[in-house]
XYZ file of C-alpha atoms in Angstrom:
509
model
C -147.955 -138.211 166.688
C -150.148 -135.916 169.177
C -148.703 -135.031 172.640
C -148.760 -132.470 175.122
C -146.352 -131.193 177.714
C -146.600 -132.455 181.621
C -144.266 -130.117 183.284
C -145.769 -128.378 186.116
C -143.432 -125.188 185.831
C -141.790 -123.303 183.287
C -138.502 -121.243 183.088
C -139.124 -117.788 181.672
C -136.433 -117.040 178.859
C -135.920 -113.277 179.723
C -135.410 -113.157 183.698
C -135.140 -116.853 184.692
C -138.160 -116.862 187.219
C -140.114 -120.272 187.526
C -143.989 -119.904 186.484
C -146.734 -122.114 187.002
C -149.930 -119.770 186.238
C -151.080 -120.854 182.687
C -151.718 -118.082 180.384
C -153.340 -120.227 177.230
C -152.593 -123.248 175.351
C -152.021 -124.299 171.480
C -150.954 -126.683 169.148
C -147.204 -126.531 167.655
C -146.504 -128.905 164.690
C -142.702 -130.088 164.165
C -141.428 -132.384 161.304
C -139.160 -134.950 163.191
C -137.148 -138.282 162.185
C -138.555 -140.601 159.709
C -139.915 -144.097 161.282
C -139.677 -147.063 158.891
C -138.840 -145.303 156.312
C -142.129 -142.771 156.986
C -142.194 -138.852 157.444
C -143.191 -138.234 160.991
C -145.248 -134.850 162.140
C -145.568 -134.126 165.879
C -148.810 -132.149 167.101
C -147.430 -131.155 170.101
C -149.493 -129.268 172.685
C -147.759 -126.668 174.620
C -148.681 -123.990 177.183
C -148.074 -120.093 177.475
C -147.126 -119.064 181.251
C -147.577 -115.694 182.902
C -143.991 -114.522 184.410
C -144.503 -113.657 187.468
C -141.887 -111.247 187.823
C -142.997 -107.413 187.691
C -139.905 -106.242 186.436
C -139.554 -108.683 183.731
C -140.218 -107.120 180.226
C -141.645 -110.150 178.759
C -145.515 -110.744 180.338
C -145.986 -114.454 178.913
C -143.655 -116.713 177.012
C -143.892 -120.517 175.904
C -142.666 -123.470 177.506
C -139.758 -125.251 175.700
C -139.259 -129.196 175.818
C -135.697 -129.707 176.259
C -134.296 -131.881 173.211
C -137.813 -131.682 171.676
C -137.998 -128.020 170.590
C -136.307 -124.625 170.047
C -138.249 -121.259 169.790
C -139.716 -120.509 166.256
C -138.523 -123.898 165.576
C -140.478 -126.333 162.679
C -138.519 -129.228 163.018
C -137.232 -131.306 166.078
C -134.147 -130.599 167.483
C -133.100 -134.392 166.169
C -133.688 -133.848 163.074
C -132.354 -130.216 163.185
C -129.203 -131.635 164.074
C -129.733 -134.773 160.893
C -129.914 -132.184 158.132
C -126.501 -129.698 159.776
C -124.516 -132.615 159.279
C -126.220 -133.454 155.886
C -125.706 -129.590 154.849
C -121.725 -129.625 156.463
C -121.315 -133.015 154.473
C -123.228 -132.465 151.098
C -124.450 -128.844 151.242
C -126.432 -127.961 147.722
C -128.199 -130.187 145.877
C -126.800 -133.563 146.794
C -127.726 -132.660 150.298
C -131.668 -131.879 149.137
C -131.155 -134.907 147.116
C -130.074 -137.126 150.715
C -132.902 -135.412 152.842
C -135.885 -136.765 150.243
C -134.327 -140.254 150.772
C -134.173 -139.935 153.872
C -137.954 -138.728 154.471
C -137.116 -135.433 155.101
C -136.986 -133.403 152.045
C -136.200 -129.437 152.089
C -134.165 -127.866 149.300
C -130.736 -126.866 148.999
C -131.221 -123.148 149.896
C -132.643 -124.430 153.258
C -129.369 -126.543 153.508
C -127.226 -123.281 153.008
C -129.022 -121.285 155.535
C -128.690 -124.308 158.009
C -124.825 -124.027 157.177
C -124.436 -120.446 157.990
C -126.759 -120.388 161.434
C -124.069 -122.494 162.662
C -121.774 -121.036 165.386
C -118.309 -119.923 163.691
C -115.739 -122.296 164.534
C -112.661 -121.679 166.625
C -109.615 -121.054 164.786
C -107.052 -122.032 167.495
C -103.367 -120.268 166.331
C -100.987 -123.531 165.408
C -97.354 -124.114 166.377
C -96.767 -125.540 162.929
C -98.486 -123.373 160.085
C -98.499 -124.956 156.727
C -99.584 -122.463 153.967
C -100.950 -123.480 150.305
C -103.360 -122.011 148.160
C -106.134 -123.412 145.966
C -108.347 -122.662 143.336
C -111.732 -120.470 143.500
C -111.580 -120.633 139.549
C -109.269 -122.028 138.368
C -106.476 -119.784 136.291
C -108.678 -116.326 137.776
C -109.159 -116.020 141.460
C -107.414 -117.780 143.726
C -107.514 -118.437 147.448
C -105.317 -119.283 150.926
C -105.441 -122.268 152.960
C -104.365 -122.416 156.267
C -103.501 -125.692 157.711
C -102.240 -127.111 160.884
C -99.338 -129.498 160.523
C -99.521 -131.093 163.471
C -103.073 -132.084 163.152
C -103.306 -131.944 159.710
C -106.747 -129.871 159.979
C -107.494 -126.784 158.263
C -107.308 -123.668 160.304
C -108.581 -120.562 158.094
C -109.660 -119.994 154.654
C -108.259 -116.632 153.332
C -109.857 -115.297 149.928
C -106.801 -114.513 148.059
C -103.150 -115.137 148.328
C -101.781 -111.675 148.834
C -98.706 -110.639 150.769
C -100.805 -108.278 152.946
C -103.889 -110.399 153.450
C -101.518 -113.571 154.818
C -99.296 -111.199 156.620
C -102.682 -109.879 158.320
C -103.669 -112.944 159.867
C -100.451 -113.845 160.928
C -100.237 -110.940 162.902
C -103.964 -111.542 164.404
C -102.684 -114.786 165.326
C -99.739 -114.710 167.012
C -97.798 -117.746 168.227
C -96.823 -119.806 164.763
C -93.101 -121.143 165.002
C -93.093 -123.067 161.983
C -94.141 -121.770 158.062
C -94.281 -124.434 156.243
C -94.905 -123.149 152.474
C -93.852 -123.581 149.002
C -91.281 -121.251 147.329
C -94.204 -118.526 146.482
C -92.121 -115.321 146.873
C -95.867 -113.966 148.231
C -95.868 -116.111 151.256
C -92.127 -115.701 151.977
C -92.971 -111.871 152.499
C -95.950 -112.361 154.329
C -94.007 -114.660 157.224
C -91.298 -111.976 157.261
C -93.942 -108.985 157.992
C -96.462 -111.074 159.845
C -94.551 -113.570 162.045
C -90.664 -112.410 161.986
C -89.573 -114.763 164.299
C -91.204 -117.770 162.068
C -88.882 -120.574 160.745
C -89.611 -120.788 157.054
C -89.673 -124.733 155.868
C -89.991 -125.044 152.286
C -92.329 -128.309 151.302
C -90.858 -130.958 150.102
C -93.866 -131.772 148.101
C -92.971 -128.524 146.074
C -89.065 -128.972 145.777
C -89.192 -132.522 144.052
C -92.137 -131.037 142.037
C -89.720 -128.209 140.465
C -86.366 -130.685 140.216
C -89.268 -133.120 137.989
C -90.035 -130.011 136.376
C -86.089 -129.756 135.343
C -85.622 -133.128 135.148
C -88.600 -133.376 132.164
C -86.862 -130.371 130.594
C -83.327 -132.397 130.219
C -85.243 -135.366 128.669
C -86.851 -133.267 126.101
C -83.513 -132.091 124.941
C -82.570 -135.725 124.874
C -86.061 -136.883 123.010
C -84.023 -138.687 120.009
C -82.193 -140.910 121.854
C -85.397 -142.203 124.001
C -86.100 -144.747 120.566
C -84.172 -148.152 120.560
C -81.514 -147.941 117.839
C -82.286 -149.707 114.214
C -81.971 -153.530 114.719
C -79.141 -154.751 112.270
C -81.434 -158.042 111.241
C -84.202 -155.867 110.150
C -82.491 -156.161 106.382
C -81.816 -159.706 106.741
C -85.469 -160.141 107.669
C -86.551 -158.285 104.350
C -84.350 -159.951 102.146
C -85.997 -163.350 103.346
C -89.130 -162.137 102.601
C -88.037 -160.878 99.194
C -87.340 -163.943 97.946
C -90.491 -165.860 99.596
C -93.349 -166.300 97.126
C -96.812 -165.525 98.692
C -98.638 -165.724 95.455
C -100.766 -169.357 95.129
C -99.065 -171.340 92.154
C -101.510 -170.678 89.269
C -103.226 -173.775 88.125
C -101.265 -176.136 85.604
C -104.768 -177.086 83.869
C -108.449 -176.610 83.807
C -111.156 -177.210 86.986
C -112.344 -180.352 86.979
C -114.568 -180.561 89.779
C -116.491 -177.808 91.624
C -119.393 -175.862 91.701
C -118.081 -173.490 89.111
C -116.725 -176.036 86.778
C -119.880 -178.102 86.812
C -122.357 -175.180 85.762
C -120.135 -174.235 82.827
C -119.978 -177.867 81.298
C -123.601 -178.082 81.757
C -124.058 -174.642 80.247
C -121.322 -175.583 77.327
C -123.311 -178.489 76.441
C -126.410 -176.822 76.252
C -125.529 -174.030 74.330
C -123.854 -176.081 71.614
C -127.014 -178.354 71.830
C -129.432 -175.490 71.087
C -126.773 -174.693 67.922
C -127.183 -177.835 66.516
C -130.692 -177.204 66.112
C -130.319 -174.364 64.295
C -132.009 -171.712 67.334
C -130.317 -168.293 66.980
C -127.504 -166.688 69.910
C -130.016 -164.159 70.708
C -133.199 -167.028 71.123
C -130.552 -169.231 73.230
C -130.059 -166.312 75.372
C -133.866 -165.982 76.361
C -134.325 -169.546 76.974
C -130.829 -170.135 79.191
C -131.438 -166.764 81.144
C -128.006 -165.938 79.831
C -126.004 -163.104 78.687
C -125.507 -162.532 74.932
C -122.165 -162.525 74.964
C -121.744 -164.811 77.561
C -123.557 -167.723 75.302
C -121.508 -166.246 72.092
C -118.253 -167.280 74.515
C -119.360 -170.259 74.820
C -120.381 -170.684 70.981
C -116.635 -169.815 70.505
C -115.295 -172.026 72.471
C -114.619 -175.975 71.601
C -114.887 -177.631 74.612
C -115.512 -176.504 78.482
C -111.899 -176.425 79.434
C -110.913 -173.492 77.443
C -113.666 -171.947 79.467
C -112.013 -173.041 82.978
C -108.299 -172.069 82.421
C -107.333 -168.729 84.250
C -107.130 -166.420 81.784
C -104.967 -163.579 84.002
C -102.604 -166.254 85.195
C -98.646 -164.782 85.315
C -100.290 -161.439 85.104
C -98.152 -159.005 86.987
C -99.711 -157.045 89.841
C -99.482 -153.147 90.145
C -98.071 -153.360 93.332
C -95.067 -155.560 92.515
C -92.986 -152.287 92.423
C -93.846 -151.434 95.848
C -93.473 -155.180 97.838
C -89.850 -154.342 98.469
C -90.822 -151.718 101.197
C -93.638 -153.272 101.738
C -90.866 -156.223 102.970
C -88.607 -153.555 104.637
C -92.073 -151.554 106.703
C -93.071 -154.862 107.929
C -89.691 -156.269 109.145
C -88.926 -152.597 110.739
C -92.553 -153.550 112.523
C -95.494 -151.711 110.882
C -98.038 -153.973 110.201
C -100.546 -151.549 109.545
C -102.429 -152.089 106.738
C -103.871 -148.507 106.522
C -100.609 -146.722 107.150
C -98.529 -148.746 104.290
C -101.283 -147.854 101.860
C -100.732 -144.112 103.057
C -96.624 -144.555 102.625
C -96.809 -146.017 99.207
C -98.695 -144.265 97.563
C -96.718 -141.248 98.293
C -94.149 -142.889 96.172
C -96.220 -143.481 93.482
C -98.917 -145.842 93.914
C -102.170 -145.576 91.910
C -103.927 -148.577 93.318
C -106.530 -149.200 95.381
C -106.369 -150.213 99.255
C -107.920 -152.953 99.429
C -104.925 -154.441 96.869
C -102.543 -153.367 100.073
C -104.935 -154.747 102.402
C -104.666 -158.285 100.761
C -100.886 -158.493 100.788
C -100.460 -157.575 103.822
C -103.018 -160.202 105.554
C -100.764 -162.555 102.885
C -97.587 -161.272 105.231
C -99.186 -161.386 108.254
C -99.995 -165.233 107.959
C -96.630 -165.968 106.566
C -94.677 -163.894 108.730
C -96.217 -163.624 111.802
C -94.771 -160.395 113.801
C -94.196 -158.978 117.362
C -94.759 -155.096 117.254
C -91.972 -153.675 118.933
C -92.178 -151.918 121.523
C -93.352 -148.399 121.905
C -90.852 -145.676 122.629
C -90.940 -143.996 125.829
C -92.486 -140.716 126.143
C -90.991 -137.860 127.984
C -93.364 -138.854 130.701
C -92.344 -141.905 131.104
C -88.866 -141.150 130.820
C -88.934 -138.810 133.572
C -91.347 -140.398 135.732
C -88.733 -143.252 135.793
C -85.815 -141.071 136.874
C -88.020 -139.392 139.481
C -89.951 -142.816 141.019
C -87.985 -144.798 143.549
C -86.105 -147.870 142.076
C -88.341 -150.496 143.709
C -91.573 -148.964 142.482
C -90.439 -149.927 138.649
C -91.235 -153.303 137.197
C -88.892 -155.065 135.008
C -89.554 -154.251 132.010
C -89.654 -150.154 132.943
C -86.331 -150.702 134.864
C -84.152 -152.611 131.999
C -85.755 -149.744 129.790
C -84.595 -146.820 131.677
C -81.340 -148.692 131.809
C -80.638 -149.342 128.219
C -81.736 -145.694 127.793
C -79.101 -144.056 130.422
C -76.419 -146.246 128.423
C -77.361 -144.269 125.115
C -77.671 -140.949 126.664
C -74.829 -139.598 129.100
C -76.219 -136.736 129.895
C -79.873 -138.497 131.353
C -77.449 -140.666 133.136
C -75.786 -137.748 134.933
C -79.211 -136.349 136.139
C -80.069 -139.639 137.406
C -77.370 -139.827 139.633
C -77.907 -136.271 140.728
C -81.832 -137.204 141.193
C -80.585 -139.690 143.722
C -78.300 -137.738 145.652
C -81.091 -135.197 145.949
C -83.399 -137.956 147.212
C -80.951 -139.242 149.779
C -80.609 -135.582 151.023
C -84.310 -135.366 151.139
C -85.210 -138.822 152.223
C -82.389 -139.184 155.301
C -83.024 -135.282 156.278
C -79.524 -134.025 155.422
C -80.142 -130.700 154.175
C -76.624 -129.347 155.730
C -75.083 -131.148 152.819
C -76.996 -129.129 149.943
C -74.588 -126.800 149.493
C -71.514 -129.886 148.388
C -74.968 -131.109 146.085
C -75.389 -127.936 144.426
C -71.446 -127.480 144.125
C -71.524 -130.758 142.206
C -74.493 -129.983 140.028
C -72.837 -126.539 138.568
C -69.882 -128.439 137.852
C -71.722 -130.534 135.361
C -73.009 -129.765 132.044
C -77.275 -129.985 132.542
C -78.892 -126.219 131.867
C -82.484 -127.455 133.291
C -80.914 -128.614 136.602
C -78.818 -125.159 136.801
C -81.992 -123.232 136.870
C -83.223 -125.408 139.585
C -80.244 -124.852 141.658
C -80.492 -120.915 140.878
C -84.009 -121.310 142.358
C -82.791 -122.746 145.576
C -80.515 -120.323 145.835
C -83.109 -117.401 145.983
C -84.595 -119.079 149.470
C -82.125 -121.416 150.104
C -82.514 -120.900 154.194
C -85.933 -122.241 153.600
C -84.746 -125.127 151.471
C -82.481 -125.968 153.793
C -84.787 -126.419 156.944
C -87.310 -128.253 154.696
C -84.613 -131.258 153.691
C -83.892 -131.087 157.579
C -87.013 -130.622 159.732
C -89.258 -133.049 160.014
C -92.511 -130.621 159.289
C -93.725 -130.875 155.522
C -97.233 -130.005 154.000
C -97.499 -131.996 151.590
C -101.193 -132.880 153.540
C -102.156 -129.274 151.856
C -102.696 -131.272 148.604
C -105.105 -133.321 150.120
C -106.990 -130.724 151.380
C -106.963 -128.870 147.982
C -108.946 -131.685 146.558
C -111.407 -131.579 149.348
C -111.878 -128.085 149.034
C -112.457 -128.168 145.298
C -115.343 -130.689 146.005
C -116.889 -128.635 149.221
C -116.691 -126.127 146.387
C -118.300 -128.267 143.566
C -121.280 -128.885 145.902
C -122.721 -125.877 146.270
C -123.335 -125.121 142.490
C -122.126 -121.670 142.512
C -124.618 -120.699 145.011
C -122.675 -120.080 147.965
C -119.818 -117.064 148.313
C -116.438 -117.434 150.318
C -117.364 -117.167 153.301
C -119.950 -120.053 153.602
C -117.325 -121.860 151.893
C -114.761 -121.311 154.675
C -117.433 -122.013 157.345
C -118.527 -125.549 155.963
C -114.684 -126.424 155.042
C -113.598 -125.379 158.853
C -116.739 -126.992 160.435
C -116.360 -130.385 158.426
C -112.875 -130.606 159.829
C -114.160 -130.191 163.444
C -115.809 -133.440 163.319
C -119.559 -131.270 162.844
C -120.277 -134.127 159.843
């Protein structure tokens, strides 16, 4: 697209004085929105104007078109603007990736550089801090997130999660009523030196996360009783199948019909044919295509039907010894085929698998089985104790049931799980103390530590099962921060990090 500019004056950018004397013209070329899909170049011809102020230190300048161009600028101000919010949103090489679809390809450094020429964003000081940190690399460096409660936007990025570098900003920023934090020791300091007068609120989030944590502990000491007990019909089961016969009943005489039984006869008869005429075993063997000592079997024998009874008929099998707990596996429920062959012949059995293989398909026809269920894991277990009642199904709820009437002591810390959650859920911290009273007074180690845990910041505790302020949106932003992070391939440091996290949350994507 070719155009010029029409204004009559132009504002000079050092004093401010209107000029209309023309000092020269020329030709600026700017890379602007794609149409249809098409890269668009503007040939734009623009003027230089003589100031007409003395004083003025700057002799001639260029005319700017407003929304059109910026000084030293390639690209339109539209599509300046396009690829900031592609760089805020994508940064990197997904961004670069985004701008070539879009007609407007540059590369991912470009993107970067866009990122940091942005203005810093405010970091208004919040009523309601919440306080968090989150991974740079993960299990090495570590950083400090700074959110708003209230708004649930970040506020700063901090690049490590030191006592003096929180307790720095909070003292820059002066104003914050409300910590909200988890029970990091490190951040309990840092509100004491760097806002004094701050009530601490310990996260909720991070209080049921450490009574799970002691609640997972108490089921692993309880691991053996998670299994359903031995079901008393499992023998009864195996002694039916002791006394069932899967072998087929062996024949009572010789084939009389069939493929196999017609091609002996016919073999029979023309073996003892050749005979009569005198023709040798080895000569009858060329001219039937047979084996030698297949046609000297059949010289032996009189007739065809000695050929066609089963000779291996009420031969026992080697792994008669083993059916028994073959029997007693299968009724207990392990119908693998692989894993039987693997338990008997640790006691003893020389045969091959397939052997095992073949029984076993014989059981599973003729006794068809259910697999019982699996046992719970500790997972499980503990996610059940630590989920709300309605969120179980059925089945999950009759098992954790069954499983609290085996194990006292899981049935205990279930009841003191739901206290807890009442406290938490109905904000009546002031009753912790009767809670905690009630929890040393039982026998459960893991929930003992927990308590002497709350103890150590119990003030906090407190105000978190009371207030209503919690940041458990922190987490979110931890996962949005590892992905801002992710994006930029490695080539970015901290601080263009913390600009792109803080500008995406001002609504600049």
């Amino acid at each position: 697209m070719r155009a010029r500019a029409a204004a009559e004056r132009a504002v000079c950018p050092a004093c401010g004085t209107r000029s209309s004397r023309v000092h020269s013209r020329y030709v600026r070329r700017l890379a602007d929105s794609a149409v249809a899909g098409r890269p668009v170049l503007i040939e734009l011809q623009v003027r230089r104007f003589r100031c007409g102020q003395r004083s003025c230190r700057q002799a001639t300048f260029a005319e700017q078109v407003d929304g059109l161009t910026v000084r030293h600028g390639r690209r339109s101000t539209g599509l300046q603007k396009v690829l900031e919010h592609v760089a805020v949103m994508l940064a990197g090489r997904p961004g670069s990736r985004l701008s070539q679809a879009l007609a407007a390809g540059v590369s991912r450094s470009t993107l970067l550089r866009l990122i940091r020429r942005l203005p810093e964003p405010e970091t208004p000081t919040p009523r309601v801090l919440g306080v968090d940190d989150f991974a740079l690399r993960k299990g090495h460096n570590y950083g400090t997130v700074l959110i708003d409660i209230q708004t649930h936007q970040p506020i700063d990025l901090l690049p490590d999660r030191t006592t003096s570098t929180v307790a720095r900003w909070l003292a820059e920023h002066p104003g914050v009523e409300v910590i909200c934090r988890d029970r990091s020791t490190a951040y309990a300091e840092a509100g004491r030196l760097g806002a004094p007068d701050a009530i601490h609120v310990a996260d909720r989030w991070h209080i049921w996360s450490n009574l799970a944590e002691a609640v997972e502990k108490t089921v692993v000491q309880h691991r053996a009783l998670l299994r359903e007990p031995h079901d008393p019909a499992t023998a009864r089961v195996a002694t039916e199948m002791v006394n069932a016969n899967l072998e087929p009943s062996p024949p009572i005489g010789p084939r009389t019909t069939g493929r196999l039984s017609d091609r002996v006869r016919e073999q029979h008869t023309a073996v003892h044919a050749l005979l009569d005429q005198g023709v040798g075993l080895r000569a009858i063997a060329r001219r039937l295509g047979l084996a030698r000592n297949t046609v000297r079997r059949f010289a032996g024998a009189a007739g065809p039907d000695e050929l066609l009874v089963g000779r291996w008929t009420g031969r026992t099998s080697i792994l008669d010894p083993y059916k028994p707990y073959l029997h007693q596996r299968w009724a207990e429920g392990c119908t693998v085929a692989r894993r039987l062959f693997e338990e008997v012949r640790e006691r003893g059995y020389t045969g091959g698998e397939s052997v095992v293989k073949k029984y076993v398909a014989k059981l599973r026809e003729r006794f068809p089985h259910d697999p019982p269920h699996k046992a719970p894991s500790v997972r499980d277990v503990t996610g059940w104790l630590t989920r709300h009642p309605d969120r179980l199904t059925d089945d999950q709820a009759q098992q954790l049931k069954d499983i609290l009437a085996r194990c006292p002591a899981l049935d205990r810390t279930a009841h003191h799980v739901r206290a807890f959650a009442e406290l938490m859920n109905d904000r009546q911290g002031k009753h912790l103390d009767q809670w905690i009273a009630r929890v040393q007074a039982d026998d459960l180690p893991a929930l003992h530590t927990f308590v002497s845990g709350l103890g150590q910041d119990l003030d906090a505790v407190v105000a978190g099962l009371s207030l209503r302020y919690s940041s458990g949106a922190v987490e979110g932003h931890n996962n949005k921060i590892k992905m801002l992070k992710r994006q930029m391939f490695g080539r970015a440091n901290f601080d263009l990090l913390r600009k792109r996290v803080l500008l995406a949350a001002r609504g600049r994507s």
